[in-house]
Coordinates of C-alpha atoms in Angstrom, one line a residue:
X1 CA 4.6 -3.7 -40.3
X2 CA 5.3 -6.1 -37.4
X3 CA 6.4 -3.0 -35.2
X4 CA 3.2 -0.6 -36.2
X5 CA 5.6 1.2 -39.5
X6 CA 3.3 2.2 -42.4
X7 CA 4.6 0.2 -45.2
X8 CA 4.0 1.4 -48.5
X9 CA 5.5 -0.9 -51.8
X10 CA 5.2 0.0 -55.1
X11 CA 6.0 -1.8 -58.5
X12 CA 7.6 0.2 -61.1
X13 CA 7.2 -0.2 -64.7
X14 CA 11.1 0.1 -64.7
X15 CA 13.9 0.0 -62.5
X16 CA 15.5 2.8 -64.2
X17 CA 12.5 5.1 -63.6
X18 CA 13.9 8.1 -61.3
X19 CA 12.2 9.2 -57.6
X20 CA 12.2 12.5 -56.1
X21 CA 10.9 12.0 -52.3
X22 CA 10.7 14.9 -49.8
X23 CA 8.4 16.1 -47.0
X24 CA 6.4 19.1 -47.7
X25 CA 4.6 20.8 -44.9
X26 CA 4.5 17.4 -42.8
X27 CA 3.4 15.3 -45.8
X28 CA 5.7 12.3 -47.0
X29 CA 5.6 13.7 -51.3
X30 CA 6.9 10.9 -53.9
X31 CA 7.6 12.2 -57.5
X32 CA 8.1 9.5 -60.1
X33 CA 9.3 11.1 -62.9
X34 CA 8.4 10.4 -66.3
X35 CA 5.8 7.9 -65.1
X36 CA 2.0 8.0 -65.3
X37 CA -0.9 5.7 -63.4
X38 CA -3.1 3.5 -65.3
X39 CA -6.3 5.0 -65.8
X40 CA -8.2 3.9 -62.8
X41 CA -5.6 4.1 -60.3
X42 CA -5.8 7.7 -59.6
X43 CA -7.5 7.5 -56.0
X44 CA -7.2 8.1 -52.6
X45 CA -6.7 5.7 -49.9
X46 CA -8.0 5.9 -46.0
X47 CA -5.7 3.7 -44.2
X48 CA -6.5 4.7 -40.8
X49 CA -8.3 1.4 -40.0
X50 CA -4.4 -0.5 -39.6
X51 CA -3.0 1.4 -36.9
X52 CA -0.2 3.1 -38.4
X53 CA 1.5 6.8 -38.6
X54 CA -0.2 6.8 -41.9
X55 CA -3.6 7.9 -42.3
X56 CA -4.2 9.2 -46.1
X57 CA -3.0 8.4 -49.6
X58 CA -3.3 10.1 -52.4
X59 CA -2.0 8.9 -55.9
X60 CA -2.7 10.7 -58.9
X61 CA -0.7 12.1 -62.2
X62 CA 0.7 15.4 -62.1
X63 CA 2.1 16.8 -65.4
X64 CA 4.3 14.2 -66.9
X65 CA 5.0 12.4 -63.3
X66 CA 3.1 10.5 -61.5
X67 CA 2.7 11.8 -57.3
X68 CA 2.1 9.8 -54.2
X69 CA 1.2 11.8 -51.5
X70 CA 1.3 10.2 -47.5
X71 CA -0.5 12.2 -45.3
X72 CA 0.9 11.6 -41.6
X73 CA -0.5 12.0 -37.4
X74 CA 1.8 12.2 -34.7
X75 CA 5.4 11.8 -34.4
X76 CA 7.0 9.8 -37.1
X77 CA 10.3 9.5 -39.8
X78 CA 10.3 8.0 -43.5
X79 CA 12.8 5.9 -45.2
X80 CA 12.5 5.4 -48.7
X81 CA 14.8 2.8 -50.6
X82 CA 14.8 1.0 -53.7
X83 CA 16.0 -2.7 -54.6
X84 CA 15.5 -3.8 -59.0
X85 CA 11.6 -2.4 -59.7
X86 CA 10.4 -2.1 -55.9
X87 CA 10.2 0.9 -54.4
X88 CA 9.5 0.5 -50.8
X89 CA 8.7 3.3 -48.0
X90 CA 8.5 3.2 -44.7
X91 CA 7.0 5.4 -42.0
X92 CA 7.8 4.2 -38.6
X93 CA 7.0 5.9 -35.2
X94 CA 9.0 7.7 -32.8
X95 CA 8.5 6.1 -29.3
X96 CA 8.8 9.0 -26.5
X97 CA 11.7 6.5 -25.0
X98 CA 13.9 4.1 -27.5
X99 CA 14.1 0.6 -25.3
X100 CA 16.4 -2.0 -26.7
X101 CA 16.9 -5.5 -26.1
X102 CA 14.7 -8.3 -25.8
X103 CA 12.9 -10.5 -28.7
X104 CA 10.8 -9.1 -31.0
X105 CA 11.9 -5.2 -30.6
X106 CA 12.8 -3.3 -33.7
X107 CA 16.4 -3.9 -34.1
X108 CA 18.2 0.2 -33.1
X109 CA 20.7 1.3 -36.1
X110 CA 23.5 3.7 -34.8
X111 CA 25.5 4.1 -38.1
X112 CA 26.6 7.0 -39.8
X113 CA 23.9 8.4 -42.6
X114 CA 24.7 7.8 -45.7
X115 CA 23.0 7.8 -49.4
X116 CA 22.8 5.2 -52.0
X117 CA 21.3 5.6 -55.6
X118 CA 22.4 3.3 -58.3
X119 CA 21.0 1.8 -61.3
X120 CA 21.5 -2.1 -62.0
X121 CA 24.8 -2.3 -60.1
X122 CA 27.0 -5.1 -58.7
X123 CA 26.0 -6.4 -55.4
X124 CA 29.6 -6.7 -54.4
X125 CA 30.1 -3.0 -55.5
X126 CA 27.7 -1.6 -53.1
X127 CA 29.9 -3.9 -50.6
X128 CA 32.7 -2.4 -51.0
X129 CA 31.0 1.3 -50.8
X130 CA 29.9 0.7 -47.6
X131 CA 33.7 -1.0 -46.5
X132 CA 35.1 2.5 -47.9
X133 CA 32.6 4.5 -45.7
X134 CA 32.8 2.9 -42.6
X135 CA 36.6 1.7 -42.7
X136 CA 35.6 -1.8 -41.8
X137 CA 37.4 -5.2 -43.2
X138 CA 34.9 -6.3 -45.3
X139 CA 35.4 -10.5 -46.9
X140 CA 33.0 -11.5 -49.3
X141 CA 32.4 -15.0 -50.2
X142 CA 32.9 -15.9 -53.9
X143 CA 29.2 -17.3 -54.4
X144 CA 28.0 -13.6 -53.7
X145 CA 27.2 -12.5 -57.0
X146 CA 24.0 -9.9 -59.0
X147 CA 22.9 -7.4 -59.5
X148 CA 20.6 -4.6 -58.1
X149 CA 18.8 -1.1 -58.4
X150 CA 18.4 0.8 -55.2
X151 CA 17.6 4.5 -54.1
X152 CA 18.1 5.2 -50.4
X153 CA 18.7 8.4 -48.7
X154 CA 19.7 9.5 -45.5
X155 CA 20.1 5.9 -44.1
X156 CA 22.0 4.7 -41.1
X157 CA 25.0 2.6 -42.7
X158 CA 24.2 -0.4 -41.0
X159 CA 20.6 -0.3 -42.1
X160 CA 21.3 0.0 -45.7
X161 CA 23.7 -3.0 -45.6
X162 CA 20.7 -5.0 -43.8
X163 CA 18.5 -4.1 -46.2
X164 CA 21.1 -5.1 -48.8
X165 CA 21.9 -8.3 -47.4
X166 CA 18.1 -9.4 -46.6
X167 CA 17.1 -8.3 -50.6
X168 CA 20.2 -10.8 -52.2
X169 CA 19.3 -13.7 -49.3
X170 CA 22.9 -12.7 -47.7
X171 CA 24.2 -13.1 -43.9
X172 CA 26.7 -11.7 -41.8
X173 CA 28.7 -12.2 -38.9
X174 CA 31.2 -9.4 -37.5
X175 CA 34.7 -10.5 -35.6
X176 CA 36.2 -7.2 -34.5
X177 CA 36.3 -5.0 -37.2
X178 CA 36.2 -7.7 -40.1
X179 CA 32.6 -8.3 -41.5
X180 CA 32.0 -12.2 -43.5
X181 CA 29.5 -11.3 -45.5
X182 CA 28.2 -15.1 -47.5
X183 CA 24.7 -16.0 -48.6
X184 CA 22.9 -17.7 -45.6
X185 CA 22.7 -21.3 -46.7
X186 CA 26.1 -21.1 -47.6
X187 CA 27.1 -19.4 -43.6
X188 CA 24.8 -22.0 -42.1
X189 CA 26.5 -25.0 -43.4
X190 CA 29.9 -23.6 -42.0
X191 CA 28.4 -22.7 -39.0
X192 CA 27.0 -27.0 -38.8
X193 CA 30.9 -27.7 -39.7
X194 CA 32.3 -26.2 -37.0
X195 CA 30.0 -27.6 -34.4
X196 CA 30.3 -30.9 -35.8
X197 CA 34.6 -30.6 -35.3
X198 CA 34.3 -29.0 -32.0
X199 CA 31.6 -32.0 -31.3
X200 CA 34.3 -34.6 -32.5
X201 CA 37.1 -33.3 -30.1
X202 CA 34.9 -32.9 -27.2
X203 CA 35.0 -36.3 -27.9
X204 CA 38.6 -37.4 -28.0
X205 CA 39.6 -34.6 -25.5
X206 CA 40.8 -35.7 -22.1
X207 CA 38.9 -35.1 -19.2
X208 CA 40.3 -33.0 -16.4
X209 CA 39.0 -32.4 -13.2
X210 CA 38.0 -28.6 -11.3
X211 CA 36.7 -28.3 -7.3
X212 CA 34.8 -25.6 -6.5
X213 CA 34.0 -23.4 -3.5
X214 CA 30.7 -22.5 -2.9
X215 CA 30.5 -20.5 -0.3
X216 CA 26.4 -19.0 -0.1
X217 CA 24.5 -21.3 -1.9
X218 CA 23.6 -24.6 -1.1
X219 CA 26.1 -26.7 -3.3
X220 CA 23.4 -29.3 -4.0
X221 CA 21.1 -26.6 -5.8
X222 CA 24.6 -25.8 -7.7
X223 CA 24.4 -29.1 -8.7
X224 CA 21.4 -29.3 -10.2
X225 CA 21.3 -26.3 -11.7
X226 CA 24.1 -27.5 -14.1
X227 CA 23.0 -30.8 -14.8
X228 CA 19.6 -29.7 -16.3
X229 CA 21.8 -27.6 -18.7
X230 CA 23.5 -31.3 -19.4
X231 CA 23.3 -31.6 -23.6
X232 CA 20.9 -34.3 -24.8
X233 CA 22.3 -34.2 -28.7
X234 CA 24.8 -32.5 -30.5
X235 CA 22.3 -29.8 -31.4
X236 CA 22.1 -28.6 -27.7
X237 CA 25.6 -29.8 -26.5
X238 CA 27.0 -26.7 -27.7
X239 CA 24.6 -24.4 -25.4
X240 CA 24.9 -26.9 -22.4
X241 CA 27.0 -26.7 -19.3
X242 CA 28.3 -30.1 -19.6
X243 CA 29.1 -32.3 -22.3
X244 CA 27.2 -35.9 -22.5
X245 CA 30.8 -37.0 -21.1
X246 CA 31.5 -34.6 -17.8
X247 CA 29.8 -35.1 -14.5
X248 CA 29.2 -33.0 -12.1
X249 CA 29.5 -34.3 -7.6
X250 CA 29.7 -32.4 -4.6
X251 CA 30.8 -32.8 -0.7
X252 CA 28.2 -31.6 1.0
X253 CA 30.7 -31.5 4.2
X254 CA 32.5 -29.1 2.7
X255 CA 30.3 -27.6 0.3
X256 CA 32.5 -28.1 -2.4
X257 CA 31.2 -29.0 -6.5
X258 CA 33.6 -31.4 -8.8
X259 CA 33.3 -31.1 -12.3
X260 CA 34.9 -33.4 -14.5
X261 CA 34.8 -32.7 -18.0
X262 CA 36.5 -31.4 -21.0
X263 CA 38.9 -27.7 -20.5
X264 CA 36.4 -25.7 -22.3
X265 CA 32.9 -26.2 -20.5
X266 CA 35.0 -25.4 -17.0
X267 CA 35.2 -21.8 -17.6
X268 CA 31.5 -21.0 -18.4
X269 CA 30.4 -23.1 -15.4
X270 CA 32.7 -21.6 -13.4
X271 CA 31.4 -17.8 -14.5
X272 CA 27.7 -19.1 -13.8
X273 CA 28.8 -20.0 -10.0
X274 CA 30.3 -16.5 -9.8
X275 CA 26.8 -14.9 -10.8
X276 CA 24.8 -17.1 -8.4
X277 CA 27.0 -17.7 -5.4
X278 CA 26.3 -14.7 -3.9
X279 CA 25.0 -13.6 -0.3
X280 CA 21.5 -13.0 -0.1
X281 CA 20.2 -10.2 1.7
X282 CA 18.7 -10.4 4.8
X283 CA 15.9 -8.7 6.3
X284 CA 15.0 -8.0 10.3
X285 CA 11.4 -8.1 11.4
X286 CA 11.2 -5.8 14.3
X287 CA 7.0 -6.7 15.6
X288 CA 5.3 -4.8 18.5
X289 CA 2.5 -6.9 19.4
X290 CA 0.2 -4.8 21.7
X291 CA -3.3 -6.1 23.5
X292 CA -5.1 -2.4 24.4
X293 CA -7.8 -3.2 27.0
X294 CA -10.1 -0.3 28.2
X295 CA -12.3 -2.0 30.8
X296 CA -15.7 0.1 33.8
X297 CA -17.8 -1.4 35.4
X298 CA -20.3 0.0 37.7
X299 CA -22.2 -1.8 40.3
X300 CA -25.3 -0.8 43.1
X301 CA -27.4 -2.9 45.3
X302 CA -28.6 -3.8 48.6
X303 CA -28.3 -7.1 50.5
X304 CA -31.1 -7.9 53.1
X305 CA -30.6 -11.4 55.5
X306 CA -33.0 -12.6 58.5
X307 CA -32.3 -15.2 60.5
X308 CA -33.9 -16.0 64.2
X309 CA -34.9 -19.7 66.4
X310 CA -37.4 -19.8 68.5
X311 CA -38.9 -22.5 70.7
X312 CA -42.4 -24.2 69.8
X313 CA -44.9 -25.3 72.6
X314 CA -44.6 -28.9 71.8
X315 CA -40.4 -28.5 72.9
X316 CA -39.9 -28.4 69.0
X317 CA -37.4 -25.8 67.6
X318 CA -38.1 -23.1 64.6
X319 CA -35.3 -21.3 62.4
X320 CA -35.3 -19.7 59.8
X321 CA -32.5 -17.8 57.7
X322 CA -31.4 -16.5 54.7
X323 CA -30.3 -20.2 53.1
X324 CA -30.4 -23.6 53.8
X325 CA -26.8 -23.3 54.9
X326 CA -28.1 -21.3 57.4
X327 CA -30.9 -23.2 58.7
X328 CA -28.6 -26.1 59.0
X329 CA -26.3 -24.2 61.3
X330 CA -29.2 -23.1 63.5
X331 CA -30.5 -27.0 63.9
X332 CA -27.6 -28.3 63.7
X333 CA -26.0 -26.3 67.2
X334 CA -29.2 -26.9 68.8
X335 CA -29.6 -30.4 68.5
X336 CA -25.6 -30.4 69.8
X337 CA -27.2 -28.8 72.4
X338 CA -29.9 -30.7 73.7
X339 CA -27.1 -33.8 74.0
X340 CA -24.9 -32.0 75.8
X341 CA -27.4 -29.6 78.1
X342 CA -30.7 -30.9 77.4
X343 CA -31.2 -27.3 76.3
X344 CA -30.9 -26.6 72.3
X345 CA -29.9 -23.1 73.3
X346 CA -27.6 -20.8 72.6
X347 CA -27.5 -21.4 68.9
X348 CA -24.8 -20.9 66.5
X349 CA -25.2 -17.8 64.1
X350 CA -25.2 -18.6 60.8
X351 CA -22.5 -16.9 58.8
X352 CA -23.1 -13.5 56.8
X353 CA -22.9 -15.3 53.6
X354 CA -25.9 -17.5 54.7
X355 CA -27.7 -15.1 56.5
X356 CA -28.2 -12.7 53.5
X357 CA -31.0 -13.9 51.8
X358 CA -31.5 -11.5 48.9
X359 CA -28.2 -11.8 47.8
X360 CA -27.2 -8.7 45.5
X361 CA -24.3 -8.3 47.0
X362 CA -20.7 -7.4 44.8
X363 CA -17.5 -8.6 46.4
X364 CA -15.6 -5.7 45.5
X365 CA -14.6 -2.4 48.1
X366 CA -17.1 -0.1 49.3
X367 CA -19.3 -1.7 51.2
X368 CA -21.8 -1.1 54.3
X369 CA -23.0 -3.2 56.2
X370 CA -25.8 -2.8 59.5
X371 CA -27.1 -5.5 61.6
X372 CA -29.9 -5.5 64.1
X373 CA -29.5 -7.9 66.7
X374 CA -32.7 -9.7 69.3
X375 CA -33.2 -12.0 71.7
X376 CA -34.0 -14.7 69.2
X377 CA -33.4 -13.1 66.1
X378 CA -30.9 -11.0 63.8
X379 CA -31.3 -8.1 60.5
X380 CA -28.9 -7.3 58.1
X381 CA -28.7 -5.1 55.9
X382 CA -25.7 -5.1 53.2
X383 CA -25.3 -1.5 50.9
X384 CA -22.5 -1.7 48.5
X385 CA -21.6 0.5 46.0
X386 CA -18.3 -0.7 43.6
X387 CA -17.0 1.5 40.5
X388 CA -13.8 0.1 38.8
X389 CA -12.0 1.2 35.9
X390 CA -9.2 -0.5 34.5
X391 CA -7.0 0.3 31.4
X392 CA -3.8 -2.2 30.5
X393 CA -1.7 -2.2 28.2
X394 CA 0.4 -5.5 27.3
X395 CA 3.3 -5.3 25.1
X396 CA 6.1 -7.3 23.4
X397 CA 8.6 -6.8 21.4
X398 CA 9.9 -10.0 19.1
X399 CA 12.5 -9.6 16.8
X400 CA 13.6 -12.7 14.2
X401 CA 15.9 -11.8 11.0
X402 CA 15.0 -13.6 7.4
X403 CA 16.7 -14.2 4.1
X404 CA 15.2 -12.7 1.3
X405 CA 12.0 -14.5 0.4
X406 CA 11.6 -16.6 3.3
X407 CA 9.3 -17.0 5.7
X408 CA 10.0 -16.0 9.3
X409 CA 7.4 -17.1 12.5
X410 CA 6.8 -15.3 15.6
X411 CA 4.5 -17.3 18.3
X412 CA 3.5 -15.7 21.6
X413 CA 1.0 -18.0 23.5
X414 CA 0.9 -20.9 26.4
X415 CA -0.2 -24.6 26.4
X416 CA -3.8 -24.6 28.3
X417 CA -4.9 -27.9 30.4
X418 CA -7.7 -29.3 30.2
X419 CA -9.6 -32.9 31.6
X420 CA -11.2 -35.3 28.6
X421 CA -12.6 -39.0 28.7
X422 CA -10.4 -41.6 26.9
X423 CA -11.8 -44.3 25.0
X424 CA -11.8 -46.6 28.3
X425 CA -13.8 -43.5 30.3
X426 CA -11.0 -42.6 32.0
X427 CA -10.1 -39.3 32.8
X428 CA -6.9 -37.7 30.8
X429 CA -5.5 -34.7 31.1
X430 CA -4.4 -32.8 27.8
X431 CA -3.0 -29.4 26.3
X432 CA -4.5 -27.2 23.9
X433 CA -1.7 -24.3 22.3
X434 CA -3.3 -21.0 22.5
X435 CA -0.9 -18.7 20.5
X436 CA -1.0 -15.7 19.2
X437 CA 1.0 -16.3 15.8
X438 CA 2.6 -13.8 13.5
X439 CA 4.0 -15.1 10.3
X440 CA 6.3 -12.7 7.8
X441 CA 8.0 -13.7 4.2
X442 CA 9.8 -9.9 3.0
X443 CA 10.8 -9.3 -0.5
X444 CA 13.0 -6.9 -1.1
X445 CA 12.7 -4.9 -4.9
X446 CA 15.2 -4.0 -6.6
X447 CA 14.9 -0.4 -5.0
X448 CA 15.2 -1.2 -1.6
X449 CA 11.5 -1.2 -0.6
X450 CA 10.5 -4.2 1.2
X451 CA 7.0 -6.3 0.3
X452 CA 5.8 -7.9 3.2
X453 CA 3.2 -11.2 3.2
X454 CA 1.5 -10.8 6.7
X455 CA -0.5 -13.1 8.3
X456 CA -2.1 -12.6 11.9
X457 CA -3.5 -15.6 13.8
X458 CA -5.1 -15.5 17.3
X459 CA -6.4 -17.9 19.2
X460 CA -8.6 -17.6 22.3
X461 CA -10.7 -19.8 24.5
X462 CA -14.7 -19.4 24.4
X463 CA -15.8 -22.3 26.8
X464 CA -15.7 -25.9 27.2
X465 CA -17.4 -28.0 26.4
X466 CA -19.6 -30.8 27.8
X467 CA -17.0 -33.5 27.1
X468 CA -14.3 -31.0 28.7
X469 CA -12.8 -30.2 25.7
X470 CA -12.2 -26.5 25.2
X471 CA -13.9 -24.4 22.8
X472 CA -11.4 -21.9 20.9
X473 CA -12.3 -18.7 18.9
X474 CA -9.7 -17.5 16.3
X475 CA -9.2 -14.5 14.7
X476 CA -7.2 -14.0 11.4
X477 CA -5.9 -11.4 9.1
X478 CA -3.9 -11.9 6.2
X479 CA -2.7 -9.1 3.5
X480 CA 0.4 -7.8 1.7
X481 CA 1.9 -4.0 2.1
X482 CA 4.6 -2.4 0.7
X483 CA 6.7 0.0 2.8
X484 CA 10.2 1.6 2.3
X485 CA 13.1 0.2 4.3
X486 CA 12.7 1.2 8.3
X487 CA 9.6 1.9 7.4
X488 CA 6.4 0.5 10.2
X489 CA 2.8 -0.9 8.7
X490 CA 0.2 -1.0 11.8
X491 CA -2.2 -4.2 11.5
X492 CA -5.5 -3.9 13.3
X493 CA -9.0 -5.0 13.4
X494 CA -8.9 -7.3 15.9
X495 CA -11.5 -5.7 18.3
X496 CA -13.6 -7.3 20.8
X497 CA -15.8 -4.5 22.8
X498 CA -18.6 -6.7 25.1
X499 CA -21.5 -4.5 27.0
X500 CA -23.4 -6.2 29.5
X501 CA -26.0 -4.1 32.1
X502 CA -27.6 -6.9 34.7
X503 CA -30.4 -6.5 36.9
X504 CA -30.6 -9.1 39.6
X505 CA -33.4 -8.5 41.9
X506 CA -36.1 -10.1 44.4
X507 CA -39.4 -10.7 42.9
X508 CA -42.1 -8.1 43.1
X509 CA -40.1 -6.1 45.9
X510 CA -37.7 -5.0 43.5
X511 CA -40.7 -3.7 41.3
X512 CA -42.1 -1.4 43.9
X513 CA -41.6 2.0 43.3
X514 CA -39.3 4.2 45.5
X515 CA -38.6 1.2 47.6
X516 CA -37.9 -1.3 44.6
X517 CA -34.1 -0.2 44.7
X518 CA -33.4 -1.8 48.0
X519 CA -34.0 -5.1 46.7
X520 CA -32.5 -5.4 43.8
X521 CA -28.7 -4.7 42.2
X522 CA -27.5 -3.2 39.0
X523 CA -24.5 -4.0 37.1
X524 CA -23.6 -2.7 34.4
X525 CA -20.1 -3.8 32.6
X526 CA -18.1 -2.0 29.6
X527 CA -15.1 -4.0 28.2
X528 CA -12.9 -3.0 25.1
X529 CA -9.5 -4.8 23.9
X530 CA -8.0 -4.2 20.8
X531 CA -4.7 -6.3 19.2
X532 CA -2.3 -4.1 17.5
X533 CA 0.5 -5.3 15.7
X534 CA 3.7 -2.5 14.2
X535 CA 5.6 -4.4 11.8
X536 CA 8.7 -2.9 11.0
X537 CA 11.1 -4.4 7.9
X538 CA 14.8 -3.5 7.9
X539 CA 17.4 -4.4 5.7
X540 CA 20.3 -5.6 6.2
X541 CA 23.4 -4.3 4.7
X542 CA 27.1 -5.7 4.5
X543 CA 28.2 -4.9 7.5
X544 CA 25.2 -4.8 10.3
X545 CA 22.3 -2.9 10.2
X546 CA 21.8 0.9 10.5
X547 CA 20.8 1.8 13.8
X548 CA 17.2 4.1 13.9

């Protein structure tokens, strides 16, 4: 069967031929008595291959009856019924859990148990049995007429008058307690006759006008909700919202719908509003963005500088120092000199800066410094020593609340300048964003949990290029969690850690052993920074928010 029942349908030589049926140590046994098999159809049958509670059957003769045998596996329950000169049972599963509702599940029969076992009898007979036994108003419609033979035992009332109905081609339809019972051509025409009258005074009724408050939704959506439920023809008029003559407007000012039709499509229009005019829930997005930086760095070296000026015998003028800079100081005093006193000296002393020529120098704390000072000439010597550590946190706390199923932004970041050529060459000045973006859409299950769509975006200059324009890194990370209400999901992975160990140092002296290390410096640099991101989704109820 359709819903995985063993099905097993016999043809008897007569419908007056008597069946015993019974289970006998978790066998299904049938005994028709006073009936034999034809030679040749004493055999047993593996039926294992259709899926079904039944896995073995075994027909044979036995005495003067004839025996069918089912052999079962798992749990399962029989019903065995008989309609003229079919005899018909089934074996359907017991599912661990009934469920009910929904097309195409076997239909759940709650009726008392009754039995049934007549020969060649009335249809509307067995009608009016099953009115006696339930105490329901039974009407039967005068083209209900024949006869039949059926055997059923143990059977939910309700099934047996299904099976009943479905074996003569009847119908039914229950009002209350009263049951029309009419064959099914005959209920369907009735059923076109009554549409068709209610169709003609949807026609000639008046039209009367309703307003309606919507207070959540958007009275728009309203709108067109109802008018793609608008009948087309008379078959789906009947299961429409509006009839082919109402009309449906709305003020959005006010956010108020007008329906214009006949009396009896107001109510059902007016009970779908009530179901979808309701508050949707909201969420709060509580976000601690933190940036976790760890940074050392660790620096020695020695700074040597030589500068002296000293005349020539042709009246000419030597200097030397540790730059250019330097040398231009020294000439540059002296010949000042020799305008004003003939004399280019005393010269001016270059500055440290330019008098250090092996510069491996840091610019940090720490330092010491010597000079040796001559008549025409000066030493320095720089040592500096610099260790730093550093450890920052920076953290903010955003907060933005959402509907249900919508996305909600949070941007943290600054508009960075920067100088680029126009089409005429002409120098512009622009902005680049730089943002640290976090976007959220929540959806709350029907439990209360929350399911969050995260995505992370960073942005980040790198350089710049040799137009000017700025080259940006980004970083992304984009996933879905589901947490309870109040409860925090951590996002990470965006890790930078950069190691850099420099050696700056004077050619060949900073080679020489032992005595290399005062002319050269060593830097060595460890940076780690780490973006962390606490999400944390709370609900919120009528009322405000719970407070944790």
């Amino acid at each position: 069967g359709v819903q995985g029942q063993g099905i097993i349908n016999m043809t008897l030589s007569s419908s007056t031929i008597s069946v015993d049926v019974r289970e006998e140590q978790g066998n299904i046994v049938a005994d028709f008595v006073g009936a034999k098999l034809p030679r040749g159809q004493e055999r047993r049958l593996d039926v294992t291959d259709f899926a079904t509670p039944v896995t073995l059957i075994d027909a044979f003769n036995r005495g003067e009856n004839a025996r069918l045998v089912i052999q079962r596996v798992g749990e399962s329950e029989f019903l065995a019924y008989q309609t003229d000169d079919r005899y018909i049972i089934e074996v359907n599963p017991v599912a661990e859990e009934e469920v009910t509702g929904g097309p195409g599940q076997q239909k759940i029969y709650t009726g008392e148990l009754l039995s049934l076992n007549f020969q060649d009898i009335e249809v509307r007979a067995v009608l009016q049995i099953i009115a006696d036994f339930t105490g329901l108003n039974v009407v039967v419609s005068d083209t209900v007429q024949g006869n039949l033979t059926l055997r059923l035992q143990n059977v939910p009332w309700d099934q047996a008058l299904d099976i009943i109905l479905q074996t003569k081609g009847l119908t039914q339809r229950q009002n209350g307690n009263v049951i029309y019972i009419a064959p099914a051509e005959e209920v369907a025409a009735r059923e076109k006759l009554e549409l068709e009258a209610l169709k003609a005074k949807e026609e000639l009724e008046p039209l009367v006008s309703d307003t309606i408050q919507v207070n959540y939704a958007k009275v728009e959506d309203i709108k067109n909700i109802i008018e793609e439920r608008r009948g087309a023809n008379e078959d789906s008029d009947s299961f429409s919202l509006l009839s082919s003559r109402g009309t449906v407007s709305f003020d959005p000012r006010t956010n108020l719908l007008i329906v214009v039709d006949v009396p009896s499509k107001l109510p059902p229009i007016r009970e779908l509003i009530q179901k979808i005019d309701i508050p949707v829930r909201q969420v709060l997005i509580d976000s601690r963005i933190v940036i976790a930086n760890d940074d050392f760095s660790k620096e020695l070296g020695v700074r040597w500088g030589f500068s002296g000026v000293r005349s020539t015998s042709d009246n000419g003028l030597a200097a030397i120092s540790g730059s250019a800079g330097g040398n231009e100081t020294i000439i540059g005093s002296a010949i000042g000199n020799l305008t004003d006193t003939g004399q280019p000296f005393p010269v001016e002393v270059p500055a440290l800066a330019d008098r250090l020529g092996v510069d491996l120098g840091v610019g940090g704390t720490s330092r010491l410094a010597l000079a040796l000072l001559g008549q025409d000439y000066l030493v320095d010597l720089e040592l500096s020593a610099l260790q730093a550590e550093g450890r920052g946190e920076v953290l903010s706390n955003p907060r933005v609340i959402t509907t249900d199923r919508n996305e909600a932004s949070i941007i943290q970041g600054q508009k960075v300048p920067f100088n680029t050529l126009d089409e005429a060459g002409n120098t512009v000045t622009d902005f680049e964003d730089v943002n640290l973006e976090l976007t959220v859409t929540p959806q709350i299950t029907p439990d209360g949990r929350v399911i969050l769509d995260l995505e992370v975006k960073k942005d980040e200059i790198v350089g710049t290029a040799p137009n000017g324009e700025l080259i940006l890194g980004n970083r992304e990370v984009k996933t879905q969690a589901m947490v309870d209400d109040g409860e925090t999901v951590v996002l990470g992975g965006v890790f930078e850690k950069v190691t850099r160990n420099n050696v700056d140092k004077v050619p060949f002296l900073g080679d020489l052993p032992a005595v290399g290390s005062l002319f050269r410096r060593n830097q060595q640099e460890n940076t780690k920074l780490e973006l962390l991101i606490f999400v944390t989704p709370q609900v919120i109820q009528s009322g405000g928010i719970q407070v944790r």
